[in-house]
């Protein structure tokens, strides 16, 4: 099945096509500033020319983008793609150690970085191949200036120097690497999922086919709080919503709920891409309830399990259903999605067009409908492999082309897929498999509990015991919570220990980090 238009050979071609189609419509808005498609086209083209002409970067060279959600991010990413470079998405909250690993592993030659992060870069740059540093501050685009830093080129200065220059034609083909998306490193060292131009473009098209009329042409305003360096937002906001001529409203720091709500007040937004913790947090905010939801019709969820409690609260506050999907960095990212308007809560929908999903046992044998096993997938969005790690790639790829996700799932009788849990998060109590997602779902059904995380702890008698960490809205009695769980769970699944915390440890994307609780 073909998902890529004729004449599109790479991500840069795809971006050029979008700019040729849309002009004065607003494209991205952030910190009170909005850029149209024409302005974005001009700035990203000028920066692409600077990359080629001034920085001397060649087709296929890796460039790190280490920025929060500022308009500089799409300018830099589109410029990199148009100049024929490979994008290395990097979390701005990374430590020096994490930066050093990613930069040396990718062999990046250039970086676009937030000025605040320069001390970290200075400490590790000698270990890397990075020669070109483009630096930007949060308000650079508003002022048109970047503070001069020795050995760096200012973002606005690079755009100015590239204006009027000619872009050398790109040479990449669909099978070449477009993006290096590093995994979270939850199981050992962080690995670069090598996503080809074909992977990311196929997946954007597959997902758009499913969204259909729910993602209109130039008529949508999407709130974009998830970091663009994460593959979920990169695909959904930077490619899918962008390709339809829509406006993305970027939220630089979604943890600051007051600033978040103030930033979206001026917009009559139609869509939102988020995840469980954001939905819960916003619905707790007193002013969020008073926003204008009259045109609001699409909420996408991914990245972590959506609880019934979060979905129901969101629906009651906004009037909008949450449409949950599922994917990974290695799958560019979407594998399955609910159909908007026909959501089945508790499932991640059906496989996208051209995607095969099977559940397999520990010996690689395909299981039947209703049997739990490791979710394995095959399709045009599956990565080409882990960057320069053939032995790691071999561990996750079956010889028939199916990719092992490391998630436990089940195919329901109606063809929808339910994710049971991560294989590695499973708790084994007296030989019985216990999945944290199931218990967290029950816990958050308690009226006083807004968030929960369940992990296993060593136990002399049972091997492991279930331990629950919760965040509450009002004081709770442990016996009451245990009684609540006993009504819904078989005894070995009921938490043996309950700890109340002010907040749960989370990744920058808002995923609850069970491993930190285990440690």
Coordinates of C-alpha atoms in Angstrom, one line a residue:
X1 CA 0.0 0.0 0.0
X2 CA 1.4 3.4 -1.0
X3 CA 1.0 6.3 1.4
X4 CA 3.3 8.9 -0.2
X5 CA 2.3 11.2 -3.0
X6 CA 4.1 10.9 -6.3
X7 CA 7.0 13.3 -6.6
X8 CA 7.7 13.4 -2.8
X9 CA 11.1 11.9 -2.2
X10 CA 11.8 13.3 1.3
X11 CA 10.5 15.3 4.2
X12 CA 11.8 18.5 2.6
X13 CA 9.6 18.0 -0.5
X14 CA 6.6 17.4 1.7
X15 CA 7.2 20.7 3.6
X16 CA 7.7 22.6 0.4
X17 CA 4.4 21.3 -0.9
X18 CA 2.6 22.6 2.2
X19 CA 4.2 26.0 1.9
X20 CA 3.1 26.2 -1.8
X21 CA -0.5 25.4 -0.8
X22 CA -0.9 27.8 2.2
X23 CA 0.1 31.5 2.4
X24 CA -1.3 34.1 4.7
X25 CA -3.1 31.6 7.1
X26 CA -1.6 31.5 10.6
X27 CA 0.7 28.5 11.1
X28 CA 2.2 28.7 14.6
X29 CA 1.5 30.9 17.6
X30 CA 3.5 31.2 20.8
X31 CA 4.2 33.9 23.5
X32 CA 1.7 36.2 21.8
X33 CA 3.3 36.0 18.4
X34 CA 1.8 34.3 15.4
X35 CA 3.7 33.4 12.1
X36 CA 1.8 32.8 8.9
X37 CA 2.8 29.9 6.5
X38 CA 4.5 32.5 4.2
X39 CA 6.6 33.9 7.1
X40 CA 7.5 30.4 8.3
X41 CA 8.4 29.5 4.7
X42 CA 10.7 32.5 4.3
X43 CA 12.4 32.1 7.7
X44 CA 12.9 28.3 7.4
X45 CA 14.2 28.7 3.8
X46 CA 16.7 31.4 4.8
X47 CA 17.9 29.2 7.7
X48 CA 18.2 26.2 5.4
X49 CA 20.3 28.3 3.1
X50 CA 22.5 29.4 6.0
X51 CA 23.0 25.7 7.0
X52 CA 24.2 24.9 3.5
X53 CA 26.1 28.0 2.5
X54 CA 27.5 29.4 5.8
X55 CA 27.8 26.3 8.0
X56 CA 28.8 24.0 5.2
X57 CA 26.4 21.2 6.2
X58 CA 25.9 18.5 3.7
X59 CA 23.0 16.2 2.9
X60 CA 22.5 13.6 5.6
X61 CA 24.6 15.4 8.3
X62 CA 22.9 15.2 11.7
X63 CA 21.7 18.4 13.4
X64 CA 20.5 18.5 17.0
X65 CA 17.5 20.6 17.9
X66 CA 17.3 21.2 21.6
X67 CA 14.5 23.6 22.2
X68 CA 11.2 23.8 24.2
X69 CA 8.0 24.6 22.3
X70 CA 8.9 28.0 20.8
X71 CA 8.3 29.0 17.2
X72 CA 12.0 28.6 16.6
X73 CA 11.5 24.9 16.8
X74 CA 9.4 24.5 13.6
X75 CA 11.6 27.0 11.8
X76 CA 14.7 25.0 12.7
X77 CA 13.1 21.6 12.0
X78 CA 11.6 22.6 8.6
X79 CA 14.9 24.3 7.7
X80 CA 16.9 21.2 8.6
X81 CA 14.6 19.0 6.4
X82 CA 14.7 21.5 3.5
X83 CA 18.5 21.6 3.7
X84 CA 18.6 17.8 3.5
X85 CA 19.8 17.3 7.1
X86 CA 18.9 14.5 9.6
X87 CA 17.1 15.9 12.7
X88 CA 18.2 14.7 16.1
X89 CA 15.4 15.6 18.6
X90 CA 16.8 16.4 22.1
X91 CA 15.0 17.1 25.3
X92 CA 16.0 20.6 26.7
X93 CA 15.9 19.1 30.3
X94 CA 18.7 16.6 29.6
X95 CA 21.7 16.5 31.8
X96 CA 25.2 16.9 30.5
X97 CA 25.6 13.1 30.6
X98 CA 22.5 12.5 28.5
X99 CA 23.4 15.3 26.1
X100 CA 26.9 13.9 25.7
X101 CA 25.7 10.4 25.0
X102 CA 23.1 11.5 22.4
X103 CA 25.4 14.0 20.6
X104 CA 28.4 11.6 20.3
X105 CA 26.2 8.6 19.4
X106 CA 24.5 10.5 16.6
X107 CA 27.7 12.1 15.3
X108 CA 25.9 15.4 15.1
X109 CA 27.8 18.3 13.5
X110 CA 25.5 21.1 14.4
X111 CA 23.0 22.2 17.1
X112 CA 20.2 24.7 17.5
X113 CA 20.1 25.3 21.3
X114 CA 18.4 27.5 23.9
X115 CA 20.8 30.0 25.3
X116 CA 20.1 28.8 28.9
X117 CA 21.5 25.4 28.0
X118 CA 24.9 26.7 26.7
X119 CA 26.8 26.0 30.0
X120 CA 25.9 22.3 29.7
X121 CA 26.9 22.2 26.0
X122 CA 30.2 24.0 26.8
X123 CA 31.0 21.3 29.4
X124 CA 30.6 18.4 26.9
X125 CA 31.2 19.9 23.4
X126 CA 34.8 18.7 23.3
X127 CA 33.5 15.1 23.4
X128 CA 31.3 15.6 20.3
X129 CA 31.7 16.4 16.6
X130 CA 29.6 19.6 16.9
X131 CA 31.2 22.5 15.1
X132 CA 28.2 24.8 14.4
X133 CA 26.2 26.2 17.3
X134 CA 23.1 28.3 16.6
X135 CA 21.8 29.9 19.8
X136 CA 18.4 31.4 20.6
X137 CA 16.5 32.9 23.5
X138 CA 12.8 32.6 24.2
X139 CA 12.0 36.1 22.9
X140 CA 14.4 36.3 20.0
X141 CA 11.7 36.2 17.3
X142 CA 9.7 39.0 19.1
X143 CA 12.8 41.3 19.2
X144 CA 14.6 40.0 16.0
X145 CA 17.8 39.9 18.0
X146 CA 19.8 37.2 19.7
X147 CA 22.3 38.1 22.4
X148 CA 25.8 37.7 21.0
X149 CA 27.6 34.6 22.4
X150 CA 31.2 33.9 21.5
X151 CA 31.7 30.9 19.2
X152 CA 27.9 30.8 18.4
X153 CA 25.7 32.3 15.7
X154 CA 22.4 33.9 16.8
X155 CA 19.2 32.4 15.4
X156 CA 17.9 35.7 13.9
X157 CA 21.4 36.5 12.6
X158 CA 21.6 33.1 10.8
X159 CA 18.2 33.8 9.2
X160 CA 19.4 37.3 8.1
X161 CA 22.6 35.9 6.6
X162 CA 20.7 33.1 4.7
X163 CA 18.1 35.4 3.2
X164 CA 18.5 35.8 -0.5
X165 CA 20.9 32.8 -0.8
X166 CA 20.0 29.8 -3.0
X167 CA 19.2 26.4 -1.6
X168 CA 21.1 23.5 -3.2
X169 CA 18.7 20.7 -4.2
X170 CA 18.3 17.9 -1.7
X171 CA 19.5 14.4 -2.7
X172 CA 17.7 12.2 -0.1
X173 CA 15.4 9.4 -1.1
X174 CA 12.6 7.9 0.9
X175 CA 14.8 5.1 2.4
X176 CA 17.3 7.6 3.8
X177 CA 17.2 8.6 7.5
X178 CA 15.1 11.6 8.2
X179 CA 14.9 11.7 12.1
X180 CA 17.0 10.1 14.9
X181 CA 14.5 9.8 17.7
X182 CA 16.2 8.7 20.9
X183 CA 14.2 6.3 23.1
X184 CA 13.8 7.3 26.8
X185 CA 16.5 4.8 27.9
X186 CA 14.0 3.1 30.3
X187 CA 15.7 -0.2 29.5
X188 CA 19.4 0.5 29.5
X189 CA 21.2 3.0 27.3
X190 CA 19.1 5.5 25.2
X191 CA 19.1 4.3 21.5
X192 CA 18.4 6.3 18.4
X193 CA 15.4 5.0 16.5
X194 CA 16.4 5.6 12.8
X195 CA 13.2 6.8 11.1
X196 CA 13.4 7.1 7.3
X197 CA 11.6 9.8 5.3
X198 CA 9.3 7.0 4.2
X199 CA 8.5 6.1 7.9
X200 CA 7.5 9.6 9.0
X201 CA 5.7 10.5 5.8
X202 CA 3.8 7.2 5.6
X203 CA 2.7 7.5 9.2
X204 CA 1.5 11.1 8.8
X205 CA -0.6 10.0 5.9
X206 CA -1.9 6.9 7.7
X207 CA -3.0 9.0 10.7
X208 CA -4.6 11.7 8.5
X209 CA -6.7 9.1 6.7
X210 CA -8.1 8.0 10.0
X211 CA -8.8 11.5 11.3
X212 CA -10.6 12.4 8.0
X213 CA -13.0 15.3 8.3
X214 CA -12.1 15.7 12.0
X215 CA -9.0 17.6 10.8
X216 CA -10.3 20.2 8.4
X217 CA -8.3 22.3 5.9
X218 CA -7.1 25.6 7.3
X219 CA -10.1 25.7 9.7
X220 CA -8.6 24.2 12.9
X221 CA -6.8 25.7 15.8
X222 CA -4.9 23.1 17.8
X223 CA -3.5 23.5 21.3
X224 CA 0.0 22.0 21.3
X225 CA 1.4 21.5 24.9
X226 CA 3.4 18.3 24.2
X227 CA 7.1 18.9 23.4
X228 CA 7.8 19.0 19.7
X229 CA 11.0 17.0 20.3
X230 CA 8.8 14.1 21.3
X231 CA 7.8 11.9 18.3
X232 CA 4.1 12.1 19.2
X233 CA 3.9 16.0 18.9
X234 CA 6.5 16.0 16.1
X235 CA 4.2 13.8 14.0
X236 CA 0.8 15.2 15.0
X237 CA 1.6 18.9 15.2
X238 CA 4.7 19.4 13.0
X239 CA 3.5 17.2 10.2
X240 CA -0.2 16.2 10.3
X241 CA -1.9 19.4 11.5
X242 CA 0.6 21.6 9.7
X243 CA 0.1 19.7 6.4
X244 CA -3.6 20.7 6.4
X245 CA -2.9 24.4 6.8
X246 CA -4.0 24.7 10.4
X247 CA -2.8 26.8 13.4
X248 CA -0.7 25.2 16.2
X249 CA -0.7 27.1 19.4
X250 CA 2.6 26.2 21.2
X251 CA 2.8 26.0 25.0
X252 CA 6.4 26.3 26.1
X253 CA 5.9 25.1 29.7
X254 CA 2.6 23.0 30.2
X255 CA 3.6 22.4 33.9
X256 CA 2.8 26.1 34.6
X257 CA -1.0 25.6 34.6
X258 CA -1.8 29.3 35.2
X259 CA 0.3 30.4 32.2
X260 CA -1.1 27.5 30.1
X261 CA -4.7 28.5 30.7
X262 CA -3.9 32.2 30.1
X263 CA -2.1 31.4 26.8
X264 CA -5.1 29.5 25.3
X265 CA -7.8 32.0 26.5
X266 CA -7.6 34.2 23.4
X267 CA -8.2 31.2 21.0
X268 CA -11.4 29.5 20.0
X269 CA -9.6 26.2 19.7
X270 CA -11.0 23.2 17.9
X271 CA -8.4 20.5 18.9
X272 CA -5.9 19.4 21.5
X273 CA -3.2 16.8 21.6
X274 CA -2.3 15.7 25.2
X275 CA -2.0 12.9 27.6
X276 CA -3.6 11.7 30.9
X277 CA -1.7 13.9 33.4
X278 CA -2.4 17.1 31.3
X279 CA -6.2 16.3 31.1
X280 CA -6.3 15.7 34.9
X281 CA -4.3 18.9 35.7
X282 CA -6.3 21.2 33.4
X283 CA -9.7 19.9 34.7
X284 CA -8.5 20.7 38.2
X285 CA -7.7 24.3 37.2
X286 CA -10.6 26.7 38.2
X287 CA -10.3 28.9 35.1
X288 CA -10.1 26.1 32.5
X289 CA -13.7 25.3 33.0
X290 CA -14.7 28.8 31.9
X291 CA -13.0 28.7 28.5
X292 CA -14.9 28.7 25.2
X293 CA -15.4 25.1 24.1
X294 CA -18.1 25.8 21.5
X295 CA -15.9 24.8 18.5
X296 CA -13.9 22.2 20.4
X297 CA -14.3 18.8 18.7
X298 CA -11.0 16.7 18.7
X299 CA -8.9 15.6 21.6
X300 CA -6.1 13.2 20.9
X301 CA -4.3 11.1 23.6
X302 CA -1.2 9.0 23.4
X303 CA 2.2 8.5 25.1
X304 CA 0.8 6.8 28.2
X305 CA -2.4 5.0 29.3
X306 CA -5.6 7.0 29.4
X307 CA -7.7 6.4 32.5
X308 CA -11.5 6.2 32.5
X309 CA -11.6 8.8 35.2
X310 CA -9.5 11.3 33.2
X311 CA -11.6 10.7 30.0
X312 CA -14.9 11.1 31.8
X313 CA -13.8 14.3 33.7
X314 CA -12.5 15.8 30.4
X315 CA -15.8 15.0 28.7
X316 CA -17.8 16.6 31.5
X317 CA -15.7 19.8 31.5
X318 CA -15.1 20.3 27.8
X319 CA -17.9 18.3 26.1
X320 CA -15.3 16.6 24.0
X321 CA -14.5 12.9 23.9
X322 CA -10.8 11.8 24.1
X323 CA -9.6 9.8 21.1
X324 CA -6.8 7.5 22.3
X325 CA -4.1 6.0 20.1
X326 CA -0.9 4.0 20.6
X327 CA 2.6 4.0 19.3
X328 CA 6.3 4.3 20.0
X329 CA 9.4 6.2 18.9
X330 CA 10.3 3.2 16.9
X331 CA 7.1 3.3 14.9
X332 CA 7.1 7.0 13.9
X333 CA 4.9 6.8 16.1
X334 CA 1.3 5.7 15.5
X335 CA 0.3 2.0 15.2
X336 CA -3.3 2.1 16.3
X337 CA -6.0 4.8 16.9
X338 CA -9.6 5.0 17.8
X339 CA -11.9 6.5 15.2
X340 CA -13.0 10.0 16.4
X341 CA -16.7 9.8 17.3
X342 CA -16.6 6.0 17.6
X343 CA -14.1 5.7 20.5
X344 CA -14.0 2.6 22.7
X345 CA -12.7 3.8 26.1
X346 CA -10.1 1.4 27.5
X347 CA -8.8 0.5 24.0
X348 CA -6.4 2.2 21.6
X349 CA -8.6 1.5 18.6
X350 CA -7.7 -0.5 15.5
X351 CA -4.4 -0.7 13.5
X352 CA -3.9 2.1 11.0
X353 CA -4.2 1.3 7.3
X354 CA -1.3 -0.9 6.0
X355 CA -0.4 -1.9 9.6
X356 CA -0.5 -5.5 10.9
X357 CA -0.7 -6.2 14.6
X358 CA -0.3 -9.6 16.3
X359 CA 0.0 -10.7 19.9
X360 CA 2.8 -13.3 20.3
X361 CA 4.0 -15.5 23.1
X362 CA 7.6 -15.7 24.5
X363 CA 8.5 -18.1 21.7
X364 CA 7.2 -15.8 18.9
X365 CA 4.1 -17.9 18.3
X366 CA 1.1 -15.8 17.1
X367 CA -1.8 -15.9 19.6
X368 CA -5.5 -15.9 18.9
X369 CA -8.1 -13.1 19.5
X370 CA -8.6 -12.6 23.3
X371 CA -5.2 -14.0 24.3
X372 CA -2.7 -11.7 26.0
X373 CA 0.8 -11.5 24.5
X374 CA 3.5 -9.2 23.4
X375 CA 2.2 -6.7 20.9
X376 CA 4.2 -7.0 17.6
X377 CA 3.6 -4.8 14.6
X378 CA 4.5 -4.6 10.9
X379 CA 4.0 -1.7 8.5
X380 CA 5.6 1.2 6.6
X381 CA 6.1 3.2 9.8
X382 CA 8.4 0.7 11.5
X383 CA 12.0 2.2 11.9
X384 CA 14.8 1.0 9.8
X385 CA 16.6 0.0 13.0
X386 CA 18.5 1.4 16.0
X387 CA 21.2 3.8 14.8
X388 CA 24.5 1.9 14.5
X389 CA 23.3 -0.9 16.9
X390 CA 22.6 -4.0 14.7
X391 CA 22.6 -6.3 17.8
X392 CA 19.9 -4.2 19.6
X393 CA 17.9 -4.0 16.4
X394 CA 18.0 -7.8 16.1
X395 CA 16.6 -8.1 19.6
X396 CA 13.4 -6.3 18.6
X397 CA 12.8 -7.5 15.1
X398 CA 11.5 -10.9 14.1
X399 CA 12.8 -12.3 10.8
X400 CA 9.3 -11.8 9.2
X401 CA 9.6 -8.0 9.7
X402 CA 7.4 -7.8 12.8
X403 CA 8.7 -5.4 15.5
X404 CA 8.5 -6.3 19.2
X405 CA 7.0 -3.4 21.2
X406 CA 7.7 -4.8 24.7
X407 CA 4.0 -4.1 25.5
X408 CA 1.5 -6.6 26.6
X409 CA -1.8 -6.4 24.7
X410 CA -4.9 -8.2 23.6
X411 CA -7.0 -8.1 20.4
X412 CA -10.6 -7.7 21.4
X413 CA -13.4 -9.6 19.6
X414 CA -14.4 -6.3 17.7
X415 CA -10.8 -6.0 16.4
X416 CA -9.8 -3.1 18.8
X417 CA -6.6 -3.4 20.7
X418 CA -6.2 -3.1 24.4
X419 CA -2.8 -2.4 26.0
X420 CA -2.5 -4.3 29.2
X421 CA 0.9 -3.0 30.3
X422 CA 4.6 -2.7 29.7
X423 CA 6.3 -6.2 29.9
X424 CA 9.0 -4.8 32.2
X425 CA 6.5 -3.1 34.5
X426 CA 4.6 -6.3 35.2
X427 CA 4.5 -7.3 38.9
X428 CA 4.6 -11.1 39.6
X429 CA 2.9 -12.0 42.9
X430 CA 3.2 -15.7 43.8
X431 CA 3.6 -16.6 40.1
X432 CA 0.5 -14.5 39.0
X433 CA 1.0 -11.7 36.5
X434 CA -0.2 -8.3 37.9
X435 CA -0.5 -5.4 35.5
X436 CA -0.1 -1.9 37.1
X437 CA -2.4 -0.2 34.5
X438 CA -5.3 -2.3 35.7
X439 CA -4.8 -1.3 39.4
X440 CA -4.1 2.3 38.6
X441 CA -7.4 2.4 36.7
X442 CA -9.3 1.2 39.8
X443 CA -7.4 3.5 42.2
X444 CA -8.2 6.6 40.1
X445 CA -11.8 5.6 40.2
X446 CA -11.8 6.5 43.9
X447 CA -13.3 10.0 44.3
X448 CA -10.3 11.3 46.3
X449 CA -7.5 9.9 44.1
X450 CA -6.5 12.0 41.0
X451 CA -3.3 10.1 40.1
X452 CA -1.9 6.7 40.9
X453 CA 1.2 4.6 40.0
X454 CA 1.7 1.0 40.9
X455 CA 5.0 -0.9 41.2
X456 CA 6.3 -4.2 42.6
X457 CA 8.4 -4.4 45.7
X458 CA 10.4 -7.5 46.8
X459 CA 8.5 -9.7 49.2
X460 CA 9.9 -12.8 51.1
X461 CA 6.6 -14.7 50.8
X462 CA 5.2 -13.8 47.4
X463 CA 8.3 -12.8 45.5
X464 CA 6.8 -9.3 44.9
X465 CA 4.0 -7.3 46.4
X466 CA 1.9 -4.5 45.0
X467 CA 2.7 -1.0 46.2
X468 CA 0.6 2.0 45.2
X469 CA 1.7 5.6 45.1
X470 CA -1.2 8.1 45.0
X471 CA -2.0 11.8 44.7
X472 CA -5.2 12.9 46.4
X473 CA -7.6 15.9 46.4
X474 CA -8.7 15.4 50.1
X475 CA -7.4 13.3 53.0
X476 CA -8.0 9.6 52.6
X477 CA -8.1 6.6 54.9
X478 CA -5.9 3.7 53.8
X479 CA -8.5 1.1 54.9
X480 CA -11.1 2.9 52.7
X481 CA -8.8 2.6 49.7
X482 CA -8.1 -1.0 50.3
X483 CA -11.8 -1.7 50.6
X484 CA -12.4 0.2 47.3
X485 CA -9.8 -2.0 45.6
X486 CA -11.1 -5.3 47.1
X487 CA -14.5 -4.6 45.5
X488 CA -12.9 -4.6 42.0
X489 CA -9.7 -6.7 42.3
X490 CA -8.8 -10.3 43.1
X491 CA -6.9 -10.4 46.5
X492 CA -3.3 -10.8 45.1
X493 CA -3.8 -7.6 43.0
X494 CA -4.9 -5.5 46.0
X495 CA -2.1 -3.1 47.1
X496 CA -0.3 -4.2 50.2
X497 CA 1.2 -0.7 50.7
X498 CA -0.2 2.7 49.9
X499 CA 1.9 5.9 49.9
X500 CA 0.4 9.4 49.5
X501 CA 2.7 11.8 47.6
X502 CA 2.3 15.5 46.7
X503 CA 3.1 14.6 43.1
X504 CA 4.3 11.6 41.1
X505 CA 7.6 11.6 39.3
X506 CA 7.1 12.4 35.6
X507 CA 9.0 12.7 32.4
X508 CA 9.0 16.0 30.6
X509 CA 6.2 14.7 28.4
X510 CA 4.1 14.0 31.6
X511 CA 4.5 10.2 31.6
X512 CA 4.6 8.8 35.2
X513 CA 8.0 7.3 35.8
X514 CA 7.3 4.0 37.6
X515 CA 11.0 3.1 37.6
X516 CA 11.8 6.1 39.9
X517 CA 9.3 4.8 42.4
X518 CA 10.8 1.3 42.1
X519 CA 14.3 2.8 42.8

